[in-house]
XYZ file of C-alpha atoms in Angstrom:
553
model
C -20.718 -5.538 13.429
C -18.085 -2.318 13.139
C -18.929 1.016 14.017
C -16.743 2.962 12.113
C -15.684 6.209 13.688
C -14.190 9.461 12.352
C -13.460 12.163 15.357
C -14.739 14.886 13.596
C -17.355 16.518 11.725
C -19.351 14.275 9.083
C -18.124 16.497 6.790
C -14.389 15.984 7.511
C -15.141 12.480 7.884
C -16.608 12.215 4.437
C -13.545 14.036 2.357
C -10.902 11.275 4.083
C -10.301 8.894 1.657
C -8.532 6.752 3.578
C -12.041 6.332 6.061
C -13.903 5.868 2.805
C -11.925 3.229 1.739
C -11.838 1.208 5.115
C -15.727 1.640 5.252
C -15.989 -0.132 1.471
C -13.316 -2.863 2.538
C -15.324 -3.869 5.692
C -18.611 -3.624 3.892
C -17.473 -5.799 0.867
C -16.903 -8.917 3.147
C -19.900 -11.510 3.356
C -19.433 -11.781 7.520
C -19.011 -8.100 8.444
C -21.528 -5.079 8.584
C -19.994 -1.651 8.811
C -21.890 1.918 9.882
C -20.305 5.295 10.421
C -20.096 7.370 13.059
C -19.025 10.964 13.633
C -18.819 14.219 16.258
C -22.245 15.779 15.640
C -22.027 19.321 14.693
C -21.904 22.377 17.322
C -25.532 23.207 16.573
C -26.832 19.317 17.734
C -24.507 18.580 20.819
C -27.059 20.605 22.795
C -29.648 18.332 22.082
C -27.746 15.063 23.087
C -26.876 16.526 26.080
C -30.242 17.802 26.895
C -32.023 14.429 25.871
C -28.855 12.121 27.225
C -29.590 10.200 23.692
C -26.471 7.980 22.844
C -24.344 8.861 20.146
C -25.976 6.627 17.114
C -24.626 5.503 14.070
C -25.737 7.209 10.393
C -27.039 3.802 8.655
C -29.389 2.703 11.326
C -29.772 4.702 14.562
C -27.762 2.102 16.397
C -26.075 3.087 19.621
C -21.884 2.883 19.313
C -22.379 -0.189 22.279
C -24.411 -2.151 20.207
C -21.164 -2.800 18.152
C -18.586 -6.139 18.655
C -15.870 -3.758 17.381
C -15.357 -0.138 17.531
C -12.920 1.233 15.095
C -11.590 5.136 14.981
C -9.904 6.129 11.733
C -7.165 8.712 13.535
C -5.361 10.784 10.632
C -4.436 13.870 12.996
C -3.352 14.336 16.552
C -6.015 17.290 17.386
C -8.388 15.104 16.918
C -7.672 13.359 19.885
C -9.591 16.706 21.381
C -13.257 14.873 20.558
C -12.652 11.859 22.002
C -13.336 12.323 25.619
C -16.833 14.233 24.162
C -17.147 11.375 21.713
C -16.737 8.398 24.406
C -19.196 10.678 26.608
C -22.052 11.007 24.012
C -21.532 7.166 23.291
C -22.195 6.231 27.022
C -18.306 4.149 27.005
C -15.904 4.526 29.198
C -12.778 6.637 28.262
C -10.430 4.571 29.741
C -10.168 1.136 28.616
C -8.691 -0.556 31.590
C -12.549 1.148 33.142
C -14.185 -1.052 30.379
C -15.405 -4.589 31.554
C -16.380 -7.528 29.083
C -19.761 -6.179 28.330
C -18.320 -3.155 25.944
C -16.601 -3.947 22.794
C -13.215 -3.295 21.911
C -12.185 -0.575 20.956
C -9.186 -0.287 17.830
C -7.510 2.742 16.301
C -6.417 3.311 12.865
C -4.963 5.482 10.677
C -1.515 7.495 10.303
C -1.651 8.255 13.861
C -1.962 4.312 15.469
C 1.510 3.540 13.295
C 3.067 6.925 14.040
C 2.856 6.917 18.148
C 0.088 5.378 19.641
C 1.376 5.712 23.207
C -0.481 9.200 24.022
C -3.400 6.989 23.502
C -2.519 3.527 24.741
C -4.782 3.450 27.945
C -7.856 4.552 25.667
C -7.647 2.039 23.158
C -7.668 -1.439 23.326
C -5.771 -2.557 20.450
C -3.915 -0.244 17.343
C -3.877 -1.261 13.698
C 0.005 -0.620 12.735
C 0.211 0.032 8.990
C -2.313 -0.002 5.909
C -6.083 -1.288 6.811
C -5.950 -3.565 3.615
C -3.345 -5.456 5.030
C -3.896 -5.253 8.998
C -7.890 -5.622 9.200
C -8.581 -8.796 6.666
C -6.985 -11.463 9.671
C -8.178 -9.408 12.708
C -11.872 -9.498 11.228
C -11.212 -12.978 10.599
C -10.002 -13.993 14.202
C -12.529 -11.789 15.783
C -15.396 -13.601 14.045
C -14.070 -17.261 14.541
C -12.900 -16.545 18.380
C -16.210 -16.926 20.418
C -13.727 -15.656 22.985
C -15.793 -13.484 25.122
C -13.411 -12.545 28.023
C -11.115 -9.485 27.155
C -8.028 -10.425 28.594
C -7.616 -13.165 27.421
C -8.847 -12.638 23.448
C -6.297 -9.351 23.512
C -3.611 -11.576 24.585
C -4.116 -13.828 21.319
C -5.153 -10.642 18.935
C -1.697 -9.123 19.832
C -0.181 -12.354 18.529
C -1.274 -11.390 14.614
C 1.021 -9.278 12.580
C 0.396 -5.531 13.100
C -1.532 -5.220 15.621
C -0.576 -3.244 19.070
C -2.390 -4.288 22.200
C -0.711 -1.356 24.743
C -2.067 -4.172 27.664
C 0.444 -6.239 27.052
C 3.954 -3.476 27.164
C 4.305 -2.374 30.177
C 6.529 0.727 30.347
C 9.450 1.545 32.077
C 10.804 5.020 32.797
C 14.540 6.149 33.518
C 14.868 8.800 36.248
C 15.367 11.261 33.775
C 12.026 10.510 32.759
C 12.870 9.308 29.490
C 11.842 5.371 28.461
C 14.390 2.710 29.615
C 12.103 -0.347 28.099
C 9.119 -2.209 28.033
C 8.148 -5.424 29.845
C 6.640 -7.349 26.542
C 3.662 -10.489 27.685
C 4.626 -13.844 26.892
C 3.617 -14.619 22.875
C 3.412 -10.298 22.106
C 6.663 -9.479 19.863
C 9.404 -7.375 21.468
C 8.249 -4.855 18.604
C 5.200 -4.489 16.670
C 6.239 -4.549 13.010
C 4.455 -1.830 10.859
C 2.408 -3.360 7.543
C 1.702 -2.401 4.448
C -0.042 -3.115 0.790
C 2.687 -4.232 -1.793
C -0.020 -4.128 -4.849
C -1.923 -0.849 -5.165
C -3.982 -2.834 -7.774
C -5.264 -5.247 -5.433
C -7.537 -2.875 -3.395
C -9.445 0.262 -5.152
C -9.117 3.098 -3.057
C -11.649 6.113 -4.224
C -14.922 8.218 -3.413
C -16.795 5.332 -2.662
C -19.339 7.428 -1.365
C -20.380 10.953 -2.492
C -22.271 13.364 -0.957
C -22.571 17.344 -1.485
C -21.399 17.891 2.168
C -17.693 17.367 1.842
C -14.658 19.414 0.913
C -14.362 17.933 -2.445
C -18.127 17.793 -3.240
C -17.839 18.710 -6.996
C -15.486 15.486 -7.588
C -14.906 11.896 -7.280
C -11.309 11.330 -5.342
C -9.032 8.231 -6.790
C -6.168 7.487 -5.160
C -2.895 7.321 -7.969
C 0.187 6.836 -5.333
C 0.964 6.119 -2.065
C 4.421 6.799 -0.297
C 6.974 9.583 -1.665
C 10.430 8.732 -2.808
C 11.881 12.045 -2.046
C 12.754 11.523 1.422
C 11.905 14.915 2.794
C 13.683 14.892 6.591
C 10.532 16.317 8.366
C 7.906 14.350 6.685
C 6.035 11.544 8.436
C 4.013 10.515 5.400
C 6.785 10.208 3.638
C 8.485 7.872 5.735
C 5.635 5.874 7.071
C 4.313 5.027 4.293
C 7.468 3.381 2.657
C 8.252 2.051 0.119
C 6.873 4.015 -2.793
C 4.208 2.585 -4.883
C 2.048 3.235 -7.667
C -0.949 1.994 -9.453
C -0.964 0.969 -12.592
C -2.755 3.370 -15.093
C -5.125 0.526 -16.394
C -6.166 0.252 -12.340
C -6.657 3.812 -12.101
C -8.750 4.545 -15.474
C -11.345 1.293 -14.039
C -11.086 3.461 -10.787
C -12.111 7.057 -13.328
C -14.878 5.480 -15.125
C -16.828 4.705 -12.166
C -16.441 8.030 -10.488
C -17.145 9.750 -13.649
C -20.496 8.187 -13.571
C -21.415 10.407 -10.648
C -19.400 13.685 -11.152
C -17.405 15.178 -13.759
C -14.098 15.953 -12.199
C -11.763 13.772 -10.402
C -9.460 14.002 -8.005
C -6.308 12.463 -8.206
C -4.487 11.891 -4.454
C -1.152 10.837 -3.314
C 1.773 11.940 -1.991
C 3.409 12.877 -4.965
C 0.797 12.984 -7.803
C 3.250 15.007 -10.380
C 5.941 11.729 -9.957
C 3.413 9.181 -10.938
C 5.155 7.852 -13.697
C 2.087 8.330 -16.174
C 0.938 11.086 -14.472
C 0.533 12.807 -18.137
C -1.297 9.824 -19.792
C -3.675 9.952 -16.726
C -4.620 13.522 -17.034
C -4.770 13.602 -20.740
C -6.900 10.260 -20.849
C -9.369 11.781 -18.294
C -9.536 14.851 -20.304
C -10.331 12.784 -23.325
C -13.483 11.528 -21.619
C -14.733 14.779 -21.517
C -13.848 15.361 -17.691
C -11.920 17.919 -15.448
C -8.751 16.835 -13.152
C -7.801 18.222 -10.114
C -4.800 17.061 -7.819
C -3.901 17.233 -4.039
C -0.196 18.706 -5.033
C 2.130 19.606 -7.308
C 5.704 19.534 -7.312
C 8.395 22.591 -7.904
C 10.780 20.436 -9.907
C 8.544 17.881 -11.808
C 5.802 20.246 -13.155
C 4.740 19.486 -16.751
C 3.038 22.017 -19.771
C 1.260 19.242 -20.433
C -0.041 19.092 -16.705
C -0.879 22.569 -16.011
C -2.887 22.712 -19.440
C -5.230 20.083 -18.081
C -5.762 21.949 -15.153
C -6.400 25.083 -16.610
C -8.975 23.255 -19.001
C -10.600 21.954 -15.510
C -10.745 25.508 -14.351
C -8.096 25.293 -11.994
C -7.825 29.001 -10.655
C -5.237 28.514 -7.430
C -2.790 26.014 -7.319
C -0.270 25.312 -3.936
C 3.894 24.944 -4.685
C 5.471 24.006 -1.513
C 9.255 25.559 -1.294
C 9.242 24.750 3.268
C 11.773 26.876 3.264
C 13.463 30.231 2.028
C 16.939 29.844 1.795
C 18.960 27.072 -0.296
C 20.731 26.209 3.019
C 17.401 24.958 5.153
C 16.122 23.191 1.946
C 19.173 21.336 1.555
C 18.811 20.442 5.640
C 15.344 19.200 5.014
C 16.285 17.234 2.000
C 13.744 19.760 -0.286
C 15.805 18.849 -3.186
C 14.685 22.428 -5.365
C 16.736 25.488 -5.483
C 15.513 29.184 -6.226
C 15.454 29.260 -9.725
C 13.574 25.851 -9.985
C 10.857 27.626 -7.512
C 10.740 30.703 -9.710
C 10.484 28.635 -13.129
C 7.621 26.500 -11.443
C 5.769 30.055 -10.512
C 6.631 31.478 -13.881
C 4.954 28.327 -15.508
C 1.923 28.717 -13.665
C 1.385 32.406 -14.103
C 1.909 32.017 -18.119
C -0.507 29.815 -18.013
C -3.176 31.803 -16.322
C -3.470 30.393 -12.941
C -5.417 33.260 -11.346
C -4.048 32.386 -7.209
C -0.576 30.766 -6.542
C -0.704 29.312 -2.743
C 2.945 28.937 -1.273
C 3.871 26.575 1.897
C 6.616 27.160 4.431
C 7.975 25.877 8.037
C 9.190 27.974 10.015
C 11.299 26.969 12.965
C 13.258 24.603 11.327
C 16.410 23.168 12.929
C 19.252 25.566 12.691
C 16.884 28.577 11.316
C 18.693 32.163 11.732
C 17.291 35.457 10.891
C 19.349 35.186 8.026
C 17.071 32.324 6.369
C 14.173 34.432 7.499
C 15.737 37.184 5.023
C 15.864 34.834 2.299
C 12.067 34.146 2.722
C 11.202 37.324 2.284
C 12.704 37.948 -0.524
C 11.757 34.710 -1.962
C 8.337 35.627 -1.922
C 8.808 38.831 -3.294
C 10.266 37.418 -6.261
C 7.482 35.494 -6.524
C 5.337 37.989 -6.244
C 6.521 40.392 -9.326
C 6.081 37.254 -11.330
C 3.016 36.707 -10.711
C 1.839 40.109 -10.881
C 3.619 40.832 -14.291
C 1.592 37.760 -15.533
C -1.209 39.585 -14.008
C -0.787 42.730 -15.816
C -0.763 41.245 -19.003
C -3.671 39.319 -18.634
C -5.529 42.107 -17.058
C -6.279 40.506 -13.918
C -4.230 40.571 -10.594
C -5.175 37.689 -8.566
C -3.659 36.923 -5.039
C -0.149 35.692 -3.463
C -1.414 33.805 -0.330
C 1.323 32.152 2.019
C 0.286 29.600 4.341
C 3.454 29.098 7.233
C 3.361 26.643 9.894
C 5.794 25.664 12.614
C 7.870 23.008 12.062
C 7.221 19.902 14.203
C 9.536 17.365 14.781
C 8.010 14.092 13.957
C 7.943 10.276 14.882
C 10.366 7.966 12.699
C 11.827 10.745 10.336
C 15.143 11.814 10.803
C 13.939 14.978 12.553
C 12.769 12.871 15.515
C 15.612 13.577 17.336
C 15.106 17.496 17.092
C 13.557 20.350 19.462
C 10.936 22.413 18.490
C 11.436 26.273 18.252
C 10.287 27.795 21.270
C 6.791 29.864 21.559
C 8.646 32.936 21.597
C 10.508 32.235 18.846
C 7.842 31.232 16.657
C 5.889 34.504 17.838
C 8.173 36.755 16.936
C 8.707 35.120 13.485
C 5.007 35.168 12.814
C 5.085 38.786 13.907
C 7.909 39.606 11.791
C 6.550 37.642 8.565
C 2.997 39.407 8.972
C 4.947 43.112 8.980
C 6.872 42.218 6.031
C 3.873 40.870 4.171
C 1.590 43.983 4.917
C 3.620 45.936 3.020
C 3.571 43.367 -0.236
C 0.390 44.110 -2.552
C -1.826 41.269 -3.596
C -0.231 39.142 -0.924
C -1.690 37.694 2.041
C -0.359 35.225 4.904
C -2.273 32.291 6.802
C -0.384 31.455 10.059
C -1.160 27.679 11.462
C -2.412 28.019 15.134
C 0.251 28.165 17.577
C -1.797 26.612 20.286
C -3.127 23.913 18.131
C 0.642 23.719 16.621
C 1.835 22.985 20.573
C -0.606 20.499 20.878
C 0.004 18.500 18.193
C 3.538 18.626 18.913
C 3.223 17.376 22.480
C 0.966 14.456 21.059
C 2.712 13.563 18.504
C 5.953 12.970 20.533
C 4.586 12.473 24.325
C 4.115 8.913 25.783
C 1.570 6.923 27.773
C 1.465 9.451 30.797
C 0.603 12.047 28.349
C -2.938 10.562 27.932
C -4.275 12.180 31.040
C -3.949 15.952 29.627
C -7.052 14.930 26.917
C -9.907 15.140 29.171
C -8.531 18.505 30.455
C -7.697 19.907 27.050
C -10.917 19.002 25.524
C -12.388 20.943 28.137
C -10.825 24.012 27.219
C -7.354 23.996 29.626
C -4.462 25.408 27.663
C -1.213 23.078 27.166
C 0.658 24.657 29.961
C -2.497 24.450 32.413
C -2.860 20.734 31.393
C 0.096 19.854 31.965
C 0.550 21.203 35.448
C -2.612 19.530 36.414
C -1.232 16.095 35.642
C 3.049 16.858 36.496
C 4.334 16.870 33.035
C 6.618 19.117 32.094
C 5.760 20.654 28.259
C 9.135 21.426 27.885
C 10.475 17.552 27.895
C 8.125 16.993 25.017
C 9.001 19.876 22.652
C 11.978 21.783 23.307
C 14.234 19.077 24.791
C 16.689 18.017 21.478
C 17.035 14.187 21.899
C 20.094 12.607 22.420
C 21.276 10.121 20.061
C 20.571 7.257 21.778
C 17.877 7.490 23.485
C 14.667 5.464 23.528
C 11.382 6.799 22.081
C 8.148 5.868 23.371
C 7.092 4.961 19.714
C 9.689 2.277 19.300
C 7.603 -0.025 20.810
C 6.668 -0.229 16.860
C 9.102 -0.898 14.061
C 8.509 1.238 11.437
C 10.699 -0.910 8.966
C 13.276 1.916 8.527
C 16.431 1.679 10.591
C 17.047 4.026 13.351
C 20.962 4.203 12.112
C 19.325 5.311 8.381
C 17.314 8.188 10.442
C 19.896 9.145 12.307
C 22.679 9.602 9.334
C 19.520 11.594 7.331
C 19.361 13.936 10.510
C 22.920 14.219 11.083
C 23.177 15.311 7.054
C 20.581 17.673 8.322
C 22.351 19.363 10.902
C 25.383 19.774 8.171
C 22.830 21.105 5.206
C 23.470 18.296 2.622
C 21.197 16.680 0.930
C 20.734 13.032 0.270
C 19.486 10.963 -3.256
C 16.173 10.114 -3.754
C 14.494 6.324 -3.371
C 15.351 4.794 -6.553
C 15.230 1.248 -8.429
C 17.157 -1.252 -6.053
C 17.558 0.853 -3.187
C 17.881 -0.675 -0.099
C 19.728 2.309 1.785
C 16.504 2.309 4.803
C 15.562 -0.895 4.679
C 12.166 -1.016 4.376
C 12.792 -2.590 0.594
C 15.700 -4.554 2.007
C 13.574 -6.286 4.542
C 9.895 -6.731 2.719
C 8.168 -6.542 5.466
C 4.751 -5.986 3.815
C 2.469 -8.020 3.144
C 4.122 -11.018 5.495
């Protein structure tokens, strides 16, 4: 039995694809049984508390100890927030070295497990590195033909099957600089823990395999078209973790329509880069044909298509997101963008003739290199997007809104940008500050700023190591980063502003991605210059993720 976890609310839980998908896969085998768990909303935790009732699954009422396996689905780092509160209502102990033979093991998934586990290497027992169709199948398998009962023993064999991270078995060393000089590896665990992945879309369905009117996309059924993004953006973990591109065919993806369109009557269509599916037309115009409305997770500047927008308009699409990241031609050459100006202003043009009502742009701020000169260029990016839009407007006889959502950049595991610093608080306060002035003075516009706080925090996760672990319990009850850190003797700055040097040891190396570190580090050094760099394409074997098939193994 699996208790399937999601460290948030049901209804985050519930518009995750990737947890739906995991949930059908384990239920579909003849010798597992799979139920869903979840943080309980603000309004119940009162009532646990007050009644010390154990956090119980949604399918039966069981308690999360009842379970052989417990499995968390982990697709973002301030998540890791609800697991102290999570491990409390469930009556387990956080730590897992604090967990004796009677509990059961405890397994992360998701983005986060192959991105850096080691923030959260003394909580779980064991990490699934790479896609669950791949990873869980001969895990499940070994789990249910061990009888091994003894935990120390059964991790040392599960950490012997491809893709799977038992932390037990690396211990870490530190350099007096306090950066990683190693790892002492157990006899029969690789040096490295190789990262896995699906190399046939077709061969798993991944969709809304469970609907419910309490979700984020409650008026559609989600099907996954793509997975993986051949553009190569420098700061984009996706897009490098989950390499090489693939797609599904478009006879896989209409079975996949037909049987959500038997519950709702618009779908979804998600993946990294849903407007460079190669029949991304066909698929829209064939879903159309059934009488049905599309919607898709994101478009893209330089590949929109008439044909496209049309079908989303016909869906009654009234805001659609175009993600520039940055202002000026320089920083989107030094993040590998691959757009320029007048592409961005055609793609806005295209929308507002069209009658898109809201046009949502995304930027970083804080990129490597930024000056107030790129800041400049921002500005008066959006305002030319702005007089677009409201010229459309006019004619139409109805302004809608400009709304700009900016975030700080944050440098991120095994993309080029891993060796960066991230702009410091100051910095990014007084570019908030300075974006929000300009903005007030710019009719029909609006800005949405990402958390600073929460930004911090996810940085520091997503880059810290093992020792980093210890600031959870204290930042899930309500310290601030700099507080936390203190407390346990880290110091923040190591973890975010510190740029790395070039050959230094990361504490998520103990995995292997599958693209060289010597790729990475020519992509960031183009970076730092401003050039850009081609695209995946047919026969590439530049990264060598393609070069070494190191899938399905």
């Amino acid at each position: 039995a699996v208790a399937l976890v999601f460290p948030n609310s049901y209804h985050q839980a519930m518009s995750n694809l990737g947890f739906l998908s995991i949930y059908q896969l384990l239920n579909a085998r003849d010798d597992t049984l799979c139920e869903r768990f979840f943080l309980p909303d603000v309004e119940e935790l009162p009532e646990y508390e007050k009644s010390g009732t154990p956090l119980f699954s949604l399918e039966s009422g069981r308690p999360l100890t009842d379970f052989d396996l417990v499995a968390f689905s982990l697709s973002f780092e301030n998540d890791y927030l609800h697991l102290p509160r999570i491990f409390e209502l469930a009556q387990l102990p956080l730590w897992s070295a604090e967990r004796g033979d009677r509990y059961p093991l405890v397994l992360a998934g998701g983005i986060c497990a192959f991105m850096n586990p080691e923030p959260l290497a003394e909580i779980f027992d064991l990490f699934a590195v790479g896609e669950g169709e791949v990873v869980l199948p001969p895990l499940l398998e070994r789990l249910v033909t061990s009888g091994e009962i003894d935990r120390t023993p059964l991790l040392r064999r599960l950490a012997q099957l491809p893709g799977i991270y038992v932390p037990a078995c690396y211990e870490v060393r530190y350099g007096t600089d306090g950066t990683i000089a190693g790892w002492e590896v157990a006899a029969g665990a690789p040096p490295r823990v190789r990262r896995r992945w699906l190399p046939d879309l077709d061969a798993w369905p991944s969709r809304s395999f469970v609907l419910t009117e309490q979700t984020e996309f409650s008026d559609m059924a989600l099907t996954e078209v793509s997975r993986g993004c051949a553009r190569g953006c420098r700061f984009c973990a996706a897009g490098f973790l989950y390499l090489p591109p693939r797609e599904r065919s478009l006879a896989n993806l209409l079975e996949q329509v037909e049987l959500g369109l038997c519950q709702r009557e618009k779908v979804g269509l998600v993946g990294a880069a849903i407007s460079d599916y190669s029949r991304s037309t066909d698929l829209q115009q064939e879903i159309l044909a059934r009488g049905a409305k599309v919607s898709v997770a994101s478009l893209r500047i330089d590949s929109l298509k008439e044909a496209e927008i049309e079908a989303l308009c016909q869906s009654g699409h009234r805001t659609v997101a175009l993600a520039p990241e940055a202002g000026s031609q320089r920083l989107r050459d030094a993040i590998n963008k691959g757009v320029d100006r007048q592409q961005i202003l055609d793609a806005v043009a295209l929308l507002a003739r069209h009658g898109i009502v809201h046009l949502k742009l995304y930027f970083l701020v804080g990129l490597p290199g930024e000056q107030d000169e790129d800041l400049d260029e921002l500005l008066d990016l959006v305002n030319a997007c702005r007089e677009l839009w409201l010229a459309a407007g006019k004619k139409r006889g109805r302004l809608g809104q400009l709304i700009l959502s900016v975030n700080p950049f944050i440098p991120k595991p095994f993309t080029p940008f891993q060796w960066a610093a991230m702009a410091e608080e100051k910095r990014l306060k007084q570019i908030f500050k300075r974006i929000r002035s300009a903005v007030a003075r710019m009719p029909n516009t609006e800005v949405i700023f990402e958390s600073l706080r929460g930004a911090l925090v996810q940085a520091l996760l997503s880059r810290g190591d093992r020792r980093c672990g210890r600031l959870l319990p204290l930042l899930a009850a309500g310290d601030n980063l700099r507080q936390a850190c203190k407390q346990v003797g880290l110091d923040p700055a190591f973890y975010l502003t510190r740029q790395r040097q070039p050959d230094e040891l990361f504490p998520w190396e103990v995995l292997d991605s599958g693209v060289q570190r010597q790729w990475l580090w020519r992509e960031f050094e183009l970076g730092l210059r401003g050039r850009p760099s081609k695209r995946c394409f047919d026969g590439c074997v530049r990264c060598g993720v393609c070069g070494e098939g190191r899938g399905e193994e």
